[in-house]
PDB file of C-alpha atoms in Angstrom:
ATOM      1  CA  MET S  15      97.151  96.179  13.429  1.00 70.00           C
ATOM      2  CA  ARG S  16      95.848  97.023   9.854  1.00 82.00           C
ATOM      3  CA  LYS S  17      93.361  94.479   8.271  1.00 86.00           C
ATOM      4  CA  THR S  18      94.051  95.587   4.559  1.00 92.00           C
ATOM      5  CA  ALA S  19      91.212  94.416   2.207  1.00 92.00           C
ATOM      6  CA  SER S  20      92.375  91.952  -0.630  1.00 90.00           C
ATOM      7  CA  THR S  21      91.074  93.685  -3.853  1.00 92.00           C
ATOM      8  CA  THR S  22      91.191  92.689  -7.383  1.00 91.00           C
ATOM      9  CA  ALA S  23      91.663  96.434  -8.003  1.00 93.00           C
ATOM     10  CA  PRO S  24      92.998  99.488  -6.025  1.00 94.00           C
ATOM     11  CA  VAL S  25      90.255 101.026  -3.731  1.00 94.00           C
ATOM     12  CA  HIS S  26      91.087 104.298  -1.496  1.00 95.00           C
ATOM     13  CA  PRO S  27      93.081 102.737   1.900  1.00 93.00           C
ATOM     14  CA  LEU S  28      90.059 104.722   3.801  1.00 93.00           C
ATOM     15  CA  LEU S  29      88.008 101.893   2.463  1.00 94.00           C
ATOM     16  CA  ALA S  30      90.678  99.309   2.278  1.00 94.00           C
ATOM     17  CA  GLU S  31      91.905  99.549   5.440  1.00 91.00           C
ATOM     18  CA  ARG S  32      88.449 100.146   7.085  1.00 93.00           C
ATOM     19  CA  TRP S  33      86.935  97.375   9.721  1.00 91.00           C
ATOM     20  CA  SER S  34      84.979  96.865  12.553  1.00 92.00           C
ATOM     21  CA  PRO S  35      86.921  96.062  15.757  1.00 91.00           C
ATOM     22  CA  ARG S  36      85.406  94.843  18.896  1.00 94.00           C
ATOM     23  CA  GLY S  37      88.736  95.938  21.180  1.00 93.00           C
ATOM     24  CA  PHE S  38      88.032  99.435  22.457  1.00 96.00           C
ATOM     25  CA  ASP S  39      90.273 101.821  24.354  1.00 96.00           C
ATOM     26  CA  GLN S  40      88.231 102.085  27.929  1.00 95.00           C
ATOM     27  CA  ALA S  41      90.093 105.320  28.554  1.00 96.00           C
ATOM     28  CA  HIS S  42      89.820 106.884  24.994  1.00 97.00           C
ATOM     29  CA  GLU S  43      86.841 110.029  25.247  1.00 97.00           C
ATOM     30  CA  LEU S  44      85.282 111.174  21.973  1.00 97.00           C
ATOM     31  CA  GLY S  45      85.688 114.653  21.664  1.00 96.00           C
ATOM     32  CA  ASP S  46      83.499 117.180  20.898  1.00 97.00           C
ATOM     33  CA  ASP S  47      85.751 118.208  17.563  1.00 98.00           C
ATOM     34  CA  ASN S  48      85.628 114.371  16.631  1.00 97.00           C
ATOM     35  CA  LEU S  49      82.186 113.902  16.818  1.00 98.00           C
ATOM     36  CA  THR S  50      81.186 117.301  15.151  1.00 98.00           C
ATOM     37  CA  ALA S  51      83.590 115.991  12.257  1.00 99.00           C
ATOM     38  CA  LEU S  52      81.637 112.845  12.170  1.00 99.00           C
ATOM     39  CA  LEU S  53      78.009 114.489  12.221  1.00 99.00           C
ATOM     40  CA  GLU S  54      79.035 116.870   9.573  1.00 99.00           C
ATOM     41  CA  ALA S  55      80.410 114.236   7.322  1.00 99.00           C
ATOM     42  CA  ALA S  56      76.586 112.364   7.638  1.00 99.00           C
ATOM     43  CA  ARG S  57      75.035 115.548   7.338  1.00 99.00           C
ATOM     44  CA  TRP S  58      76.700 116.329   3.372  1.00 99.00           C
ATOM     45  CA  ALA S  59      75.723 112.822   2.544  1.00 99.00           C
ATOM     46  CA  PRO S  60      73.043 112.284  -0.712  1.00 98.00           C
ATOM     47  CA  SER S  61      69.370 111.596  -0.423  1.00 98.00           C
ATOM     48  CA  ALA S  62      66.230 111.159  -2.751  1.00 96.00           C
ATOM     49  CA  GLN S  63      64.812 114.808  -3.044  1.00 94.00           C
ATOM     50  CA  ASN S  64      67.335 115.879  -0.592  1.00 96.00           C
ATOM     51  CA  SER S  65      65.147 114.748   2.081  1.00 95.00           C
ATOM     52  CA  GLN S  66      67.847 113.942   4.871  1.00 97.00           C
ATOM     53  CA  PRO S  67      66.251 111.784   6.864  1.00 98.00           C
ATOM     54  CA  TRP S  68      68.505 110.511   8.676  1.00 99.00           C
ATOM     55  CA  ARG S  69      68.786 111.351  12.701  1.00 99.00           C
ATOM     56  CA  PHE S  70      71.696 110.779  15.285  1.00 99.00           C
ATOM     57  CA  LEU S  71      70.736 109.902  18.873  1.00 99.00           C
ATOM     58  CA  VAL S  72      74.269 110.437  20.626  1.00 99.00           C
ATOM     59  CA  THR S  73      75.521 108.815  23.706  1.00 98.00           C
ATOM     60  CA  ARG S  74      78.873 108.889  25.372  1.00 98.00           C
ATOM     61  CA  ARG S  75      80.167 106.450  27.801  1.00 97.00           C
ATOM     62  CA  GLY S  76      79.468 107.642  31.856  1.00 96.00           C
ATOM     63  CA  GLU S  77      76.800 109.468  30.219  1.00 97.00           C
ATOM     64  CA  PRO S  78      73.370 108.186  31.474  1.00 97.00           C
ATOM     65  CA  ALA S  79      71.425 107.962  27.676  1.00 98.00           C
ATOM     66  CA  HIS S  80      74.618 105.795  27.389  1.00 98.00           C
ATOM     67  CA  GLY S  81      73.416 103.151  29.859  1.00 98.00           C
ATOM     68  CA  ARG S  82      70.046 103.428  28.456  1.00 98.00           C
ATOM     69  CA  LEU S  83      71.220 102.749  24.911  1.00 99.00           C
ATOM     70  CA  PHE S  84      73.634 100.150  25.697  1.00 99.00           C
ATOM     71  CA  ALA S  85      70.766  98.405  27.741  1.00 99.00           C
ATOM     72  CA  THR S  86      69.008  97.783  24.504  1.00 99.00           C
ATOM     73  CA  LEU S  87      72.119  95.926  22.689  1.00 99.00           C
ATOM     74  CA  ALA S  88      72.165  92.192  22.330  1.00 98.00           C
ATOM     75  CA  SER S  89      74.156  90.227  25.217  1.00 97.00           C
ATOM     76  CA  GLY S  90      76.886  89.014  22.372  1.00 95.00           C
ATOM     77  CA  ASN S  91      77.338  93.087  21.705  1.00 97.00           C
ATOM     78  CA  GLN S  92      77.308  93.947  25.396  1.00 97.00           C
ATOM     79  CA  ALA S  93      80.235  91.793  25.861  1.00 94.00           C
ATOM     80  CA  TRP S  94      82.338  94.479  24.483  1.00 96.00           C
ATOM     81  CA  ALA S  95      80.744  97.770  23.067  1.00 97.00           C
ATOM     82  CA  GLY S  96      80.385  99.505  26.707  1.00 96.00           C
ATOM     83  CA  ALA S  97      84.219 100.091  26.136  1.00 96.00           C
ATOM     84  CA  ALA S  98      83.576 102.434  23.217  1.00 98.00           C
ATOM     85  CA  SER S  99      83.897 105.895  24.017  1.00 98.00           C
ATOM     86  CA  ALA S 100      80.159 106.785  22.368  1.00 99.00           C
ATOM     87  CA  LEU S 101      77.300 104.755  20.790  1.00 99.00           C
ATOM     88  CA  ILE S 102      75.451 106.245  18.630  1.00 99.00           C
ATOM     89  CA  LEU S 103      71.499 105.459  17.490  1.00 99.00           C
ATOM     90  CA  ALA S 104      71.298 106.215  13.767  1.00 99.00           C
ATOM     91  CA  VAL S 105      67.090 106.683  12.802  1.00 99.00           C
ATOM     92  CA  ALA S 106      65.366 107.011   9.687  1.00 99.00           C
ATOM     93  CA  ARG S 107      62.791 109.260   9.640  1.00 98.00           C
ATOM     94  CA  THR S 108      60.225 106.512   7.351  1.00 97.00           C
ATOM     95  CA  ALA S 109      57.467 108.946   6.880  1.00 94.00           C
ATOM     96  CA  ASP S 110      55.806 112.298   6.917  1.00 88.00           C
ATOM     97  CA  ASP S 111      54.175 113.773   9.636  1.00 83.00           C
ATOM     98  CA  ASP S 112      51.037 113.044   7.824  1.00 86.00           C
ATOM     99  CA  GLY S 113      51.857 109.183   7.675  1.00 86.00           C
ATOM    100  CA  ARG S 114      53.013 109.272   3.931  1.00 91.00           C
ATOM    101  CA  PRO S 115      55.745 107.087   3.751  1.00 95.00           C
ATOM    102  CA  ARG S 116      59.501 107.598   2.544  1.00 95.00           C
ATOM    103  CA  PRO S 117      60.319 104.665   0.762  1.00 96.00           C
ATOM    104  CA  TRP S 118      64.256 106.074   0.264  1.00 98.00           C
ATOM    105  CA  ALA S 119      64.654 106.617   3.960  1.00 98.00           C
ATOM    106  CA  LEU S 120      66.683 103.453   5.044  1.00 98.00           C
ATOM    107  CA  TYR S 121      68.733 103.484   1.941  1.00 98.00           C
ATOM    108  CA  ASP S 122      69.667 107.112   2.608  1.00 99.00           C
ATOM    109  CA  THR S 123      70.278 106.843   6.212  1.00 99.00           C
ATOM    110  CA  GLY S 124      72.987 104.275   5.127  1.00 99.00           C
ATOM    111  CA  GLN S 125      74.674 106.347   3.367  1.00 99.00           C
ATOM    112  CA  ALA S 126      74.645 108.933   5.833  1.00 99.00           C
ATOM    113  CA  VAL S 127      76.214 106.335   8.390  1.00 99.00           C
ATOM    114  CA  ALA S 128      78.755 105.275   5.585  1.00 99.00           C
ATOM    115  CA  ALA S 129      80.049 108.766   5.401  1.00 99.00           C
ATOM    116  CA  LEU S 130      80.460 108.990   9.438  1.00 99.00           C
ATOM    117  CA  VAL S 131      82.237 105.557   9.039  1.00 98.00           C
ATOM    118  CA  THR S 132      84.489 106.696   6.363  1.00 98.00           C
ATOM    119  CA  GLN S 133      85.434 110.257   7.975  1.00 98.00           C
ATOM    120  CA  ALA S 134      86.348 108.202  11.420  1.00 98.00           C
ATOM    121  CA  GLN S 135      88.798 106.005   9.459  1.00 97.00           C
ATOM    122  CA  ALA S 136      90.158 109.141   7.942  1.00 98.00           C
ATOM    123  CA  ASP S 137      90.195 110.637  11.690  1.00 98.00           C
ATOM    124  CA  GLY S 138      91.929 107.395  12.882  1.00 97.00           C
ATOM    125  CA  LEU S 139      89.017 105.997  14.977  1.00 98.00           C
ATOM    126  CA  ALA S 140      87.493 102.988  15.094  1.00 97.00           C
ATOM    127  CA  VAL S 141      83.546 101.780  14.390  1.00 98.00           C
ATOM    128  CA  HIS S 142      81.485  99.040  14.695  1.00 98.00           C
ATOM    129  CA  GLN S 143      77.585  99.090  13.514  1.00 99.00           C
ATOM    130  CA  MET S 144      75.590  96.850  15.110  1.00 98.00           C
ATOM    131  CA  GLY S 145      72.455  95.614  14.363  1.00 98.00           C
ATOM    132  CA  GLY S 146      71.917  93.225  16.934  1.00 98.00           C
ATOM    133  CA  PHE S 147      69.779  95.878  19.499  1.00 99.00           C
ATOM    134  CA  ASP S 148      66.559  95.516  20.337  1.00 99.00           C
ATOM    135  CA  SER S 149      65.170  98.235  17.948  1.00 98.00           C
ATOM    136  CA  ALA S 150      61.304  98.300  19.747  1.00 98.00           C
ATOM    137  CA  ALA S 151      63.422  98.818  23.430  1.00 98.00           C
ATOM    138  CA  ALA S 152      65.084 101.385  21.674  1.00 99.00           C
ATOM    139  CA  ARG S 153      62.080 103.082  20.656  1.00 98.00           C
ATOM    140  CA  ALA S 154      60.480 103.373  23.672  1.00 98.00           C
ATOM    141  CA  GLU S 155      63.223 103.896  25.683  1.00 98.00           C
ATOM    142  CA  PHE S 156      64.030 107.554  23.699  1.00 98.00           C
ATOM    143  CA  GLY S 157      60.144 108.352  22.923  1.00 98.00           C
ATOM    144  CA  LEU S 158      60.522 107.929  19.254  1.00 98.00           C
ATOM    145  CA  ASP S 159      57.621 108.442  17.259  1.00 94.00           C
ATOM    146  CA  ASP S 160      55.965 106.416  14.511  1.00 92.00           C
ATOM    147  CA  THR S 161      57.823 108.434  11.964  1.00 95.00           C
ATOM    148  CA  LEU S 162      61.297 107.191  13.171  1.00 97.00           C
ATOM    149  CA  THR S 163      62.704 104.070  12.467  1.00 97.00           C
ATOM    150  CA  PRO S 164      65.969 102.856  14.706  1.00 99.00           C
ATOM    151  CA  VAL S 165      68.114 101.505  12.075  1.00 99.00           C
ATOM    152  CA  VAL S 166      71.507 100.510  13.458  1.00 99.00           C
ATOM    153  CA  VAL S 167      73.692 101.292  17.134  1.00 99.00           C
ATOM    154  CA  ILE S 168      77.126 102.582  16.162  1.00 99.00           C
ATOM    155  CA  ALA S 169      80.410 102.149  18.549  1.00 99.00           C
ATOM    156  CA  ILE S 170      83.114 104.901  18.218  1.00 99.00           C
ATOM    157  CA  GLY S 171      86.068 104.998  19.887  1.00 98.00           C
ATOM    158  CA  ARG S 172      90.201 103.938  19.628  1.00 97.00           C
ATOM    159  CA  ARG S 173      90.809 100.679  18.944  1.00 94.00           C
ATOM    160  CA  ASP S 174      92.998  98.951  21.567  1.00 89.00           C
ATOM    161  CA  ALA S 175      94.756  95.726  20.343  1.00 81.00           C
ATOM    162  CA  ALA S 176      95.462  94.439  23.774  1.00 71.00           C
ATOM    163  CA  ALA S 177      91.691  94.560  24.938  1.00 80.00           C
ATOM    164  CA  GLU S 178      90.933  91.406  26.252  1.00 80.00           C
ATOM    165  CA  LEU S 179      87.436  89.571  24.403  1.00 81.00           C
ATOM    166  CA  PRO S 180      86.046  86.490  24.758  1.00 75.00           C
ATOM    167  CA  GLU S 181      85.685  83.538  23.117  1.00 80.00           C
ATOM    168  CA  PRO S 182      84.715  83.197  19.611  1.00 83.00           C
ATOM    169  CA  LEU S 183      84.876  87.107  19.578  1.00 81.00           C
ATOM    170  CA  ALA S 184      88.796  87.025  20.322  1.00 80.00           C
ATOM    171  CA  ALA S 185      89.726  84.903  17.350  1.00 81.00           C
ATOM    172  CA  ARG S 186      87.736  87.601  15.200  1.00 83.00           C
ATOM    173  CA  GLU S 187      89.823  90.140  15.831  1.00 82.00           C
ATOM    174  CA  THR S 188      92.644  88.793  14.424  1.00 79.00           C
ATOM    175  CA  ALA S 189      90.987  86.784  11.796  1.00 86.00           C
ATOM    176  CA  PRO S 190      91.229  87.650   7.943  1.00 83.00           C
ATOM    177  CA  ARG S 191      88.963  89.809   6.500  1.00 85.00           C
ATOM    178  CA  THR S 192      86.332  88.136   3.419  1.00 87.00           C
ATOM    179  CA  ARG S 193      84.035  88.995   1.198  1.00 92.00           C
ATOM    180  CA  HIS S 194      82.222  87.285  -1.542  1.00 94.00           C
ATOM    181  CA  PRO S 195      83.979  87.430  -5.255  1.00 92.00           C
ATOM    182  CA  ILE S 196      82.663  90.030  -7.337  1.00 92.00           C
ATOM    183  CA  SER S 197      81.102  87.744  -9.647  1.00 92.00           C
ATOM    184  CA  ASP S 198      78.629  86.341  -6.889  1.00 94.00           C
ATOM    185  CA  LEU S 199      76.966  89.966  -6.889  1.00 94.00           C
ATOM    186  CA  LEU S 200      76.628  90.586 -10.072  1.00 92.00           C
ATOM    187  CA  LEU S 201      72.688  89.832 -11.525  1.00 92.00           C
ATOM    188  CA  PRO S 202      72.236  88.074 -15.070  1.00 90.00           C
ATOM    189  CA  ALA S 203      70.487  90.810 -17.350  1.00 88.00           C
ATOM    190  CA  ARG S 204      67.887  88.604 -18.329  1.00 83.00           C
ATOM    191  CA  THR S 205      65.425  88.797 -21.407  1.00 81.00           C
ATOM    192  CA  ALA S 206      62.446  90.134 -19.725  1.00 75.00           C
ATOM    193  CA  ARG S 207      59.382  87.848 -19.417  1.00 75.00           C
ATOM    194  CA  THR S 208      57.272  87.573 -23.083  1.00 69.00           C
ATOM    195  CA  PRO S 209      53.591  87.548 -21.197  1.00 70.00           C
ATOM    196  CA  ALA S 210      51.252  84.582 -21.998  1.00 68.00           C
ATOM    197  CA  ALA S 211      49.160  84.722 -24.867  1.00 62.00           C
ATOM    198  CA  ALA S 212      45.364  84.886 -24.212  1.00 58.00           C
TER     199      ALA S 212
END
């Protein structure tokens, strides 16, 4: 099933056809070549001063680490994410070893994840990103120090249109995709405020 975006101008099919399914093929395995391609795409994402602050904790279904990461997910995500071939924790290095903050690390990590997701779409894989997880539990479970901030858990696999999902997730799986209109995204270029006279 395709859920192509209804756009007001032509965009690349990799972007127009990307969506976030919850129905995954429980028999599909993510091969090493596929995984390497995803990480390679992320590796070449842009970043402030080429700092490359993203890190990825990769777990594949059946591995002990997969169960540990799965346990940090919100219950609503646990209802379907276990069928995905892999769960990846994206982490941002938000501070240097000396404690100096990296203010753009979260933004840069988001760009790396976007590159990974686009590569997955090109390779015929399905991806669903989840903010619904216990960040503190993930940090403790995997021994992440204070310079590393868990950002998102990424479910990757092959979509299964026949996967049985509980409601209301089943309805969301087939519902049309929606977005705010472009006009809602634009901020007015207001004139700067003049300081009050003393």
